mmCIF file of C-alpha atoms in Angstrom:
data_model
loop_
_atom_site.group_PDB
_atom_site.id
_atom_site.type_symbol
_atom_site.label_atom_id
_atom_site.label_comp_id
_atom_site.label_asym_id
_atom_site.label_seq_id
_atom_site.Cartn_x
_atom_site.Cartn_y
_atom_site.Cartn_z
ATOM 1 C CA UNK A 1 -42.254 -58.517 104.616
ATOM 2 C CA UNK A 2 -39.892 -56.234 104.845
ATOM 3 C CA UNK A 3 -37.952 -54.163 108.139
ATOM 4 C CA UNK A 4 -38.227 -50.725 107.521
ATOM 5 C CA UNK A 5 -38.540 -47.303 109.527
ATOM 6 C CA UNK A 6 -41.301 -44.365 108.956
ATOM 7 C CA UNK A 7 -39.230 -42.061 107.152
ATOM 8 C CA UNK A 8 -38.163 -45.199 104.750
ATOM 9 C CA UNK A 9 -42.057 -45.555 104.607
ATOM 10 C CA UNK A 10 -42.993 -42.113 103.420
ATOM 11 C CA UNK A 11 -40.414 -42.326 100.407
ATOM 12 C CA UNK A 12 -42.244 -45.672 99.679
ATOM 13 C CA UNK A 13 -45.116 -43.729 99.913
ATOM 14 C CA UNK A 14 -44.401 -40.705 98.108
ATOM 15 C CA UNK A 15 -42.856 -43.129 95.306
ATOM 16 C CA UNK A 16 -46.440 -44.771 95.105
ATOM 17 C CA UNK A 17 -48.218 -41.751 94.904
ATOM 18 C CA UNK A 18 -45.971 -40.441 92.012
ATOM 19 C CA UNK A 19 -43.433 -38.369 92.946
ATOM 20 C CA UNK A 20 -40.642 -36.813 90.881
ATOM 21 C CA UNK A 21 -38.738 -34.468 92.834
ATOM 22 C CA UNK A 22 -37.291 -34.204 96.691
ATOM 23 C CA UNK A 23 -36.139 -30.666 96.970
ATOM 24 C CA UNK A 24 -34.258 -30.569 101.070
ATOM 25 C CA UNK A 25 -32.111 -29.735 104.181
ATOM 26 C CA UNK A 26 -30.881 -32.500 106.461
ATOM 27 C CA UNK A 27 -32.257 -32.402 109.977
ATOM 28 C CA UNK A 28 -32.458 -34.506 112.655
ATOM 29 C CA UNK A 29 -34.394 -37.056 112.471
ATOM 30 C CA UNK A 30 -35.858 -36.528 109.422
ATOM 31 C CA UNK A 31 -32.267 -37.141 107.307
ATOM 32 C CA UNK A 32 -33.497 -40.536 106.287
ATOM 33 C CA UNK A 33 -36.200 -39.483 104.400
ATOM 34 C CA UNK A 34 -33.475 -37.663 102.115
ATOM 35 C CA UNK A 35 -30.766 -40.823 102.015
ATOM 36 C CA UNK A 36 -33.867 -42.650 101.546
ATOM 37 C CA UNK A 37 -34.993 -40.879 98.221
ATOM 38 C CA UNK A 38 -31.621 -40.919 97.003
ATOM 39 C CA UNK A 39 -30.866 -44.794 97.647
ATOM 40 C CA UNK A 40 -34.595 -44.950 95.107
ATOM 41 C CA UNK A 41 -32.937 -42.572 92.894
ATOM 42 C CA UNK A 42 -30.477 -45.138 92.138
ATOM 43 C CA UNK A 43 -32.932 -47.757 91.847
ATOM 44 C CA UNK A 44 -35.078 -45.872 90.079
ATOM 45 C CA UNK A 45 -32.309 -44.996 87.281
ATOM 46 C CA UNK A 46 -32.154 -48.817 85.955
ATOM 47 C CA UNK A 47 -36.093 -48.658 85.172
ATOM 48 C CA UNK A 48 -36.101 -45.423 83.370
ATOM 49 C CA UNK A 49 -37.896 -43.340 85.751
ATOM 50 C CA UNK A 50 -36.813 -39.907 86.391
ATOM 51 C CA UNK A 51 -36.498 -38.897 89.715
ATOM 52 C CA UNK A 52 -34.765 -36.037 90.681
ATOM 53 C CA UNK A 53 -33.194 -35.047 94.197
ATOM 54 C CA UNK A 54 -32.225 -31.603 95.093
ATOM 55 C CA UNK A 55 -30.115 -30.970 97.979
ATOM 56 C CA UNK A 56 -30.842 -27.187 98.933
ATOM 57 C CA UNK A 57 -28.963 -24.398 101.070
ATOM 58 C CA UNK A 58 -31.602 -24.288 103.792
ATOM 59 C CA UNK A 59 -35.232 -25.295 104.071
ATOM 60 C CA UNK A 60 -36.724 -21.308 102.546
ATOM 61 C CA UNK A 61 -35.248 -22.606 99.426
ATOM 62 C CA UNK A 62 -36.332 -26.585 100.101
ATOM 63 C CA UNK A 63 -39.929 -25.163 100.009
ATOM 64 C CA UNK A 64 -40.395 -23.158 97.224
ATOM 65 C CA UNK A 65 -38.461 -25.215 95.039
ATOM 66 C CA UNK A 66 -40.853 -27.989 95.168
ATOM 67 C CA UNK A 67 -43.487 -24.690 94.574
ATOM 68 C CA UNK A 68 -41.349 -24.473 90.943
ATOM 69 C CA UNK A 69 -40.994 -27.924 90.295
ATOM 70 C CA UNK A 70 -44.716 -28.265 90.842
ATOM 71 C CA UNK A 71 -45.800 -25.609 89.163
ATOM 72 C CA UNK A 72 -43.495 -26.712 86.371
ATOM 73 C CA UNK A 73 -45.673 -29.837 86.671
ATOM 74 C CA UNK A 74 -44.275 -32.845 88.767
ATOM 75 C CA UNK A 75 -45.314 -33.956 92.036
ATOM 76 C CA UNK A 76 -42.548 -32.983 94.697
ATOM 77 C CA UNK A 77 -42.310 -33.009 98.473
ATOM 78 C CA UNK A 78 -39.761 -32.142 101.102
ATOM 79 C CA UNK A 79 -38.639 -33.424 105.004
ATOM 80 C CA UNK A 80 -37.865 -31.199 107.210
ATOM 81 C CA UNK A 81 -38.020 -30.980 111.637
ATOM 82 C CA UNK A 82 -38.658 -28.138 113.723
ATOM 83 C CA UNK A 83 -36.234 -25.447 112.857
ATOM 84 C CA UNK A 84 -36.298 -26.108 108.944
ATOM 85 C CA UNK A 85 -40.627 -26.227 108.894
ATOM 86 C CA UNK A 86 -40.360 -22.429 110.736
ATOM 87 C CA UNK A 87 -38.813 -21.635 107.889
ATOM 88 C CA UNK A 88 -40.753 -22.334 105.406
ATOM 89 C CA UNK A 89 -43.736 -20.774 107.060
ATOM 90 C CA UNK A 90 -43.870 -18.001 104.434
ATOM 91 C CA UNK A 91 -43.111 -20.700 101.276
ATOM 92 C CA UNK A 92 -46.567 -22.776 102.958
ATOM 93 C CA UNK A 93 -48.584 -19.515 102.823
ATOM 94 C CA UNK A 94 -47.325 -18.928 99.084
ATOM 95 C CA UNK A 95 -47.710 -22.478 98.293
ATOM 96 C CA UNK A 96 -51.619 -22.424 99.900
ATOM 97 C CA UNK A 97 -52.149 -18.878 97.106
ATOM 98 C CA UNK A 98 -50.451 -20.311 94.689
ATOM 99 C CA UNK A 99 -52.836 -23.472 95.160
ATOM 100 C CA UNK A 100 -49.997 -25.566 94.264
ATOM 101 C CA UNK A 101 -50.345 -29.203 95.772
ATOM 102 C CA UNK A 102 -46.449 -29.742 97.525
ATOM 103 C CA UNK A 103 -46.442 -31.851 100.704
ATOM 104 C CA UNK A 104 -44.335 -31.032 103.666
ATOM 105 C CA UNK A 105 -43.380 -34.339 105.894
ATOM 106 C CA UNK A 106 -42.372 -32.971 109.348
ATOM 107 C CA UNK A 107 -40.969 -35.641 111.883
ATOM 108 C CA UNK A 108 -41.491 -33.394 115.480
ATOM 109 C CA UNK A 109 -38.512 -32.550 118.028
ATOM 110 C CA UNK A 110 -38.496 -31.119 121.090
ATOM 111 C CA UNK A 111 -38.472 -27.386 121.032
ATOM 112 C CA UNK A 112 -38.826 -24.281 120.350
ATOM 113 C CA UNK A 113 -35.114 -23.252 118.683
ATOM 114 C CA UNK A 114 -32.630 -26.679 118.411
ATOM 115 C CA UNK A 115 -34.181 -28.472 121.271
ATOM 116 C CA UNK A 116 -33.285 -31.692 121.389
ATOM 117 C CA UNK A 117 -32.722 -32.921 118.298
ATOM 118 C CA UNK A 118 -33.167 -36.531 118.877
ATOM 119 C CA UNK A 119 -35.999 -36.348 121.277
ATOM 120 C CA UNK A 120 -39.442 -37.506 120.051
ATOM 121 C CA UNK A 121 -41.999 -34.041 120.625
ATOM 122 C CA UNK A 122 -46.220 -33.480 119.048
ATOM 123 C CA UNK A 123 -44.799 -29.809 119.542
ATOM 124 C CA UNK A 124 -45.703 -27.817 115.507
ATOM 125 C CA UNK A 125 -49.247 -29.100 116.153
ATOM 126 C CA UNK A 126 -50.651 -25.297 116.002
ATOM 127 C CA UNK A 127 -47.647 -23.956 113.843
ATOM 128 C CA UNK A 128 -49.248 -26.396 110.599
ATOM 129 C CA UNK A 129 -52.098 -24.013 110.689
ATOM 130 C CA UNK A 130 -51.207 -20.513 112.185
ATOM 131 C CA UNK A 131 -47.342 -20.156 111.305
ATOM 132 C CA UNK A 132 -48.106 -18.309 108.062
ATOM 133 C CA UNK A 133 -49.776 -15.361 108.227
ATOM 134 C CA UNK A 134 -53.626 -14.372 106.946
ATOM 135 C CA UNK A 135 -56.177 -16.261 106.493
ATOM 136 C CA UNK A 136 -55.658 -19.852 105.321
ATOM 137 C CA UNK A 137 -55.488 -23.296 105.827
ATOM 138 C CA UNK A 138 -53.309 -26.681 105.259
ATOM 139 C CA UNK A 139 -54.617 -30.159 105.791
ATOM 140 C CA UNK A 140 -52.531 -32.488 108.132
ATOM 141 C CA UNK A 141 -52.099 -35.618 108.664
ATOM 142 C CA UNK A 142 -50.246 -37.912 111.790
ATOM 143 C CA UNK A 143 -49.085 -41.199 111.478
ATOM 144 C CA UNK A 144 -48.510 -43.420 114.364
ATOM 145 C CA UNK A 145 -46.892 -46.208 112.480
ATOM 146 C CA UNK A 146 -44.883 -47.050 109.458
ATOM 147 C CA UNK A 147 -47.428 -48.202 107.756
ATOM 148 C CA UNK A 148 -49.433 -45.080 108.594
ATOM 149 C CA UNK A 149 -46.367 -43.394 107.384
ATOM 150 C CA UNK A 150 -46.425 -45.093 104.179
ATOM 151 C CA UNK A 151 -50.543 -44.636 103.770
ATOM 152 C CA UNK A 152 -50.910 -41.084 105.004
ATOM 153 C CA UNK A 153 -48.228 -40.319 102.368
ATOM 154 C CA UNK A 154 -50.083 -41.257 99.452
ATOM 155 C CA UNK A 155 -53.237 -39.418 101.214
ATOM 156 C CA UNK A 156 -51.354 -36.631 101.879
ATOM 157 C CA UNK A 157 -50.655 -36.044 97.737
ATOM 158 C CA UNK A 158 -53.741 -37.235 96.221
ATOM 159 C CA UNK A 159 -55.433 -34.804 99.261
ATOM 160 C CA UNK A 160 -52.887 -31.629 98.042
ATOM 161 C CA UNK A 161 -53.450 -32.583 94.462
ATOM 162 C CA UNK A 162 -56.923 -32.581 95.363
ATOM 163 C CA UNK A 163 -57.444 -29.555 96.257
ATOM 164 C CA UNK A 164 -54.529 -27.443 94.790
ATOM 165 C CA UNK A 165 -53.004 -26.677 98.433
ATOM 166 C CA UNK A 166 -50.249 -27.834 100.212
ATOM 167 C CA UNK A 167 -50.126 -30.845 102.392
ATOM 168 C CA UNK A 168 -48.390 -31.156 105.542
ATOM 169 C CA UNK A 169 -47.917 -34.596 106.736
ATOM 170 C CA UNK A 170 -46.724 -35.219 110.845
ATOM 171 C CA UNK A 171 -44.737 -37.690 112.274
ATOM 172 C CA UNK A 172 -43.431 -37.511 115.942
ATOM 173 C CA UNK A 173 -39.817 -38.287 115.552
ATOM 174 C CA UNK A 174 -39.872 -41.989 117.340
ATOM 175 C CA UNK A 175 -42.495 -42.756 114.673
ATOM 176 C CA UNK A 176 -39.654 -41.238 111.863
ATOM 177 C CA UNK A 177 -37.340 -43.897 113.454
ATOM 178 C CA UNK A 178 -39.447 -46.677 114.605
ATOM 179 C CA UNK A 179 -38.662 -49.768 112.676
ATOM 180 C CA UNK A 180 -41.735 -52.285 112.531
ATOM 181 C CA UNK A 181 -41.919 -55.375 109.860
ATOM 182 C CA UNK A 182 -44.282 -54.352 107.622
ATOM 183 C CA UNK A 183 -46.413 -55.354 104.666
ATOM 184 C CA UNK A 184 -47.043 -52.157 102.410
ATOM 185 C CA UNK A 185 -50.045 -52.131 100.682
ATOM 186 C CA UNK A 186 -52.199 -49.418 98.947
ATOM 187 C CA UNK A 187 -55.119 -50.510 96.816
ATOM 188 C CA UNK A 188 -56.407 -47.093 96.436
ATOM 189 C CA UNK A 189 -56.538 -44.635 93.584
ATOM 190 C CA UNK A 190 -54.075 -42.348 93.297
ATOM 191 C CA UNK A 191 -54.964 -39.073 92.332
ATOM 192 C CA UNK A 192 -52.689 -36.999 89.398
ATOM 193 C CA UNK A 193 -52.268 -33.003 89.228
ATOM 194 C CA UNK A 194 -54.363 -31.845 87.352
ATOM 195 C CA UNK A 195 -51.460 -28.796 86.513
ATOM 196 C CA UNK A 196 -50.193 -27.373 82.932
ATOM 197 C CA UNK A 197 -46.254 -27.333 83.131
ATOM 198 C CA UNK A 198 -45.404 -23.565 82.559
ATOM 199 C CA UNK A 199 -43.129 -24.564 79.345
ATOM 200 C CA UNK A 200 -46.165 -26.390 77.898
ATOM 201 C CA UNK A 201 -48.571 -23.220 78.437
ATOM 202 C CA UNK A 202 -50.938 -21.844 75.574
ATOM 203 C CA UNK A 203 -51.331 -18.506 77.626
ATOM 204 C CA UNK A 204 -48.830 -16.760 79.917
ATOM 205 C CA UNK A 205 -49.803 -17.284 83.537
ATOM 206 C CA UNK A 206 -48.681 -14.721 86.260
ATOM 207 C CA UNK A 207 -47.711 -15.636 90.014
ATOM 208 C CA UNK A 208 -47.618 -13.259 92.641
ATOM 209 C CA UNK A 209 -48.215 -13.261 96.505
ATOM 210 C CA UNK A 210 -50.707 -10.131 95.609
ATOM 211 C CA UNK A 211 -53.796 -9.699 95.738
ATOM 212 C CA UNK A 212 -55.014 -10.974 91.862
ATOM 213 C CA UNK A 213 -57.973 -10.792 89.745
ATOM 214 C CA UNK A 214 -57.171 -12.669 86.260
ATOM 215 C CA UNK A 215 -53.738 -12.115 87.340
ATOM 216 C CA UNK A 216 -53.616 -8.660 87.405
ATOM 217 C CA UNK A 217 -52.902 -7.049 90.708
ATOM 218 C CA UNK A 218 -55.744 -5.751 92.667
ATOM 219 C CA UNK A 219 -54.109 -4.829 96.182
ATOM 220 C CA UNK A 220 -56.681 -1.753 97.452
ATOM 221 C CA UNK A 221 -60.278 -3.009 97.160
ATOM 222 C CA UNK A 222 -61.808 -5.443 100.222
ATOM 223 C CA UNK A 223 -64.047 -6.624 97.266
ATOM 224 C CA UNK A 224 -60.873 -7.829 95.104
ATOM 225 C CA UNK A 225 -59.223 -9.043 98.049
ATOM 226 C CA UNK A 226 -62.917 -11.455 99.538
ATOM 227 C CA UNK A 227 -63.275 -12.614 95.201
ATOM 228 C CA UNK A 228 -59.302 -13.835 95.530
ATOM 229 C CA UNK A 229 -59.605 -15.550 98.857
ATOM 230 C CA UNK A 230 -62.487 -16.875 99.291
ATOM 231 C CA UNK A 231 -62.592 -19.522 96.912
ATOM 232 C CA UNK A 232 -59.432 -21.161 98.378
ATOM 233 C CA UNK A 233 -60.656 -21.230 102.243
ATOM 234 C CA UNK A 234 -63.634 -23.022 100.823
ATOM 235 C CA UNK A 235 -61.813 -25.702 99.966
ATOM 236 C CA UNK A 236 -61.854 -26.649 103.101
ATOM 237 C CA UNK A 237 -65.601 -27.675 103.049
ATOM 238 C CA UNK A 238 -64.757 -30.134 100.646
ATOM 239 C CA UNK A 239 -62.836 -32.417 103.266
ATOM 240 C CA UNK A 240 -64.839 -35.283 105.244
ATOM 241 C CA UNK A 241 -64.919 -35.600 109.091
ATOM 242 C CA UNK A 242 -64.436 -39.296 107.908
ATOM 243 C CA UNK A 243 -60.595 -40.168 108.790
ATOM 244 C CA UNK A 244 -60.568 -41.249 112.300
ATOM 245 C CA UNK A 245 -58.945 -44.381 114.559
ATOM 246 C CA UNK A 246 -62.389 -45.321 117.278
ATOM 247 C CA UNK A 247 -60.429 -48.231 119.355
ATOM 248 C CA UNK A 248 -61.901 -49.665 122.393
ATOM 249 C CA UNK A 249 -65.710 -50.329 123.775
ATOM 250 C CA UNK A 250 -68.635 -48.033 123.400
ATOM 251 C CA UNK A 251 -69.426 -48.874 126.625
ATOM 252 C CA UNK A 252 -66.336 -47.677 128.141
ATOM 253 C CA UNK A 253 -66.724 -44.989 131.111
ATOM 254 C CA UNK A 254 -64.690 -42.360 129.447
ATOM 255 C CA UNK A 255 -62.794 -41.322 125.557
ATOM 256 C CA UNK A 256 -59.458 -40.408 125.479
ATOM 257 C CA UNK A 257 -58.321 -38.274 122.447
ATOM 258 C CA UNK A 258 -54.415 -38.884 121.275
ATOM 259 C CA UNK A 259 -53.085 -38.690 118.348
ATOM 260 C CA UNK A 260 -49.821 -39.608 116.319
ATOM 261 C CA UNK A 261 -46.599 -41.538 118.774
ATOM 262 C CA UNK A 262 -48.877 -41.071 122.149
ATOM 263 C CA UNK A 263 -51.897 -43.153 120.831
ATOM 264 C CA UNK A 264 -49.390 -45.717 120.364
ATOM 265 C CA UNK A 265 -49.147 -45.567 124.651
ATOM 266 C CA UNK A 266 -52.894 -45.084 124.981
ATOM 267 C CA UNK A 267 -53.482 -48.421 123.323
ATOM 268 C CA UNK A 268 -51.944 -50.072 125.889
ATOM 269 C CA UNK A 269 -54.505 -47.972 128.793
ATOM 270 C CA UNK A 270 -57.108 -49.405 126.545
ATOM 271 C CA UNK A 271 -56.423 -52.749 126.322
ATOM 272 C CA UNK A 272 -55.068 -52.972 129.981
ATOM 273 C CA UNK A 273 -58.499 -51.090 131.530
ATOM 274 C CA UNK A 274 -61.336 -51.699 128.552
ATOM 275 C CA UNK A 275 -64.469 -50.846 131.376
ATOM 276 C CA UNK A 276 -62.413 -47.058 131.791
ATOM 277 C CA UNK A 277 -61.117 -46.286 128.661
ATOM 278 C CA UNK A 278 -61.774 -46.056 124.624
ATOM 279 C CA UNK A 279 -59.854 -44.151 122.078
ATOM 280 C CA UNK A 280 -60.849 -41.401 119.810
ATOM 281 C CA UNK A 281 -57.878 -41.100 117.410
ATOM 282 C CA UNK A 282 -57.512 -38.627 114.883
ATOM 283 C CA UNK A 283 -55.475 -39.581 111.649
ATOM 284 C CA UNK A 284 -56.296 -36.337 109.457
ATOM 285 C CA UNK A 285 -56.098 -33.977 112.016
ATOM 286 C CA UNK A 286 -56.866 -30.890 110.453
ATOM 287 C CA UNK A 287 -59.695 -29.878 109.995
ATOM 288 C CA UNK A 288 -60.078 -31.715 112.428
ATOM 289 C CA UNK A 289 -62.419 -34.074 113.063
ATOM 290 C CA UNK A 290 -65.169 -32.527 114.953
ATOM 291 C CA UNK A 291 -68.629 -33.870 113.874
ATOM 292 C CA UNK A 292 -67.643 -37.151 114.864
ATOM 293 C CA UNK A 293 -66.500 -36.028 118.149
ATOM 294 C CA UNK A 294 -69.489 -34.430 119.458
ATOM 295 C CA UNK A 295 -71.723 -37.246 118.583
ATOM 296 C CA UNK A 296 -69.298 -39.877 120.895
ATOM 297 C CA UNK A 297 -69.059 -37.464 123.536
ATOM 298 C CA UNK A 298 -72.529 -38.138 125.362
ATOM 299 C CA UNK A 299 -71.750 -41.894 125.649
ATOM 300 C CA UNK A 300 -68.790 -40.825 127.931
ATOM 301 C CA UNK A 301 -68.479 -39.173 132.156
ATOM 302 C CA UNK A 302 -65.603 -37.355 131.095
ATOM 303 C CA UNK A 303 -63.027 -36.486 127.693
ATOM 304 C CA UNK A 304 -58.999 -36.629 128.296
ATOM 305 C CA UNK A 305 -57.040 -35.033 125.579
ATOM 306 C CA UNK A 306 -53.525 -36.468 126.015
ATOM 307 C CA UNK A 307 -50.200 -35.227 123.751
ATOM 308 C CA UNK A 308 -46.833 -34.226 123.997
ATOM 309 C CA UNK A 309 -47.073 -30.782 124.168
ATOM 310 C CA UNK A 310 -48.600 -28.036 125.887
ATOM 311 C CA UNK A 311 -52.228 -29.571 124.992
ATOM 312 C CA UNK A 312 -52.101 -27.270 121.663
ATOM 313 C CA UNK A 313 -54.733 -29.708 119.999
ATOM 314 C CA UNK A 314 -56.928 -29.562 123.202
ATOM 315 C CA UNK A 315 -57.182 -25.933 122.457
ATOM 316 C CA UNK A 316 -58.518 -26.310 118.659
ATOM 317 C CA UNK A 317 -61.206 -29.632 119.754
ATOM 318 C CA UNK A 318 -62.265 -26.674 122.873
ATOM 319 C CA UNK A 319 -62.968 -24.704 121.016
ATOM 320 C CA UNK A 320 -64.143 -26.014 117.981
ATOM 321 C CA UNK A 321 -66.295 -28.310 119.534
ATOM 322 C CA UNK A 322 -67.370 -26.683 122.865
ATOM 323 C CA UNK A 323 -66.844 -29.864 124.850
ATOM 324 C CA UNK A 324 -65.639 -30.674 127.886
ATOM 325 C CA UNK A 325 -62.140 -31.782 127.186
ATOM 326 C CA UNK A 326 -59.432 -32.396 130.043
ATOM 327 C CA UNK A 327 -56.213 -31.299 128.708
ATOM 328 C CA UNK A 328 -53.538 -34.159 130.154
ATOM 329 C CA UNK A 329 -49.767 -32.314 128.313
ATOM 330 C CA UNK A 330 -47.226 -35.524 127.996
ATOM 331 C CA UNK A 331 -43.723 -33.727 129.268
ATOM 332 C CA UNK A 332 -41.920 -33.253 126.249
ATOM 333 C CA UNK A 333 -38.457 -34.920 127.817
ATOM 334 C CA UNK A 334 -39.199 -37.904 125.432
ATOM 335 C CA UNK A 335 -39.321 -40.251 128.685
ATOM 336 C CA UNK A 336 -43.422 -40.678 129.131
ATOM 337 C CA UNK A 337 -44.769 -44.136 129.986
ATOM 338 C CA UNK A 338 -48.656 -46.151 129.189
ATOM 339 C CA UNK A 339 -48.005 -46.040 133.045
ATOM 340 C CA UNK A 340 -47.230 -42.103 133.766
ATOM 341 C CA UNK A 341 -50.335 -41.462 131.390
ATOM 342 C CA UNK A 342 -52.334 -43.376 132.920
ATOM 343 C CA UNK A 343 -51.588 -42.328 136.570
ATOM 344 C CA UNK A 344 -52.250 -38.418 135.155
ATOM 345 C CA UNK A 345 -55.561 -39.550 134.171
ATOM 346 C CA UNK A 346 -56.983 -41.374 136.990
ATOM 347 C CA UNK A 347 -55.983 -37.545 139.083
ATOM 348 C CA UNK A 348 -58.357 -36.193 137.038
ATOM 349 C CA UNK A 349 -61.137 -39.229 136.789
ATOM 350 C CA UNK A 350 -61.004 -39.001 140.659
ATOM 351 C CA UNK A 351 -61.343 -35.569 141.416
#
């Protein structure tokens, strides 16, 4: 058992998953991931295990560096926060089209722009799906503890390798900074990359953001576009609706949907009012676990969605489930308490 932060746990998870390269640019509250990776490099050099750190000039360079190193056959990742995540959006779209299994950790802080660098948020939810242009998708994990930061990092690398696609691991800023006494354990599989390094490829490989068919650019015919994009988008269908937590009684009156750091506050509400509320917590928030939510819904009088933004995830849940979900945005100033959330819920419950 050891006392570590969420950011440190991310690095431990990356090492467990077999990551070899980290490229990034320092930004609050994700910088400790970079610092911890550097510290781990020193430890692993003694064991003849090669780990590499690349300090890039900005986040645009960071995302493209890990795309290149992954195509060279090395598991790679980066970490950032809101402003840097915005700069990475074109690169994320490129990684999707290149079918490149990279991991991006985003420690969320209040925005837009520079915002409140040291204050936790959940404001980047929609950006994970709609930040780049065109049709694409990115699986997303959202952690609510130090232990989960470790496990979800491993799962992010595994899913990226299985689907050959970028995966995003979200943490509220305070989960990144949270320090807990944990025993980090993971007994599941570690999925290896199935990429032949460019330097060892028996035949030349062509990489371009252009629509291509068998490596040849085809940018005029819709039929060629369909052949190019459809297999990539269909990978979404391979992801199961099984990564969520149900907390509380099935006989409670109402259901609260919450994820990440905010869900920790909802635990307290459920514990205090077990007959009134239960919690449904998506762990992999995209693709959203719609089927299990729909199956649970008939048991409850009302369903509330609580998140530290202007109801970004609630919009997705409503659109995909067609359920009547009451959105309760929590103030992004960072000072939210279980008692305040409970008061908001009760106002709607009484109406």
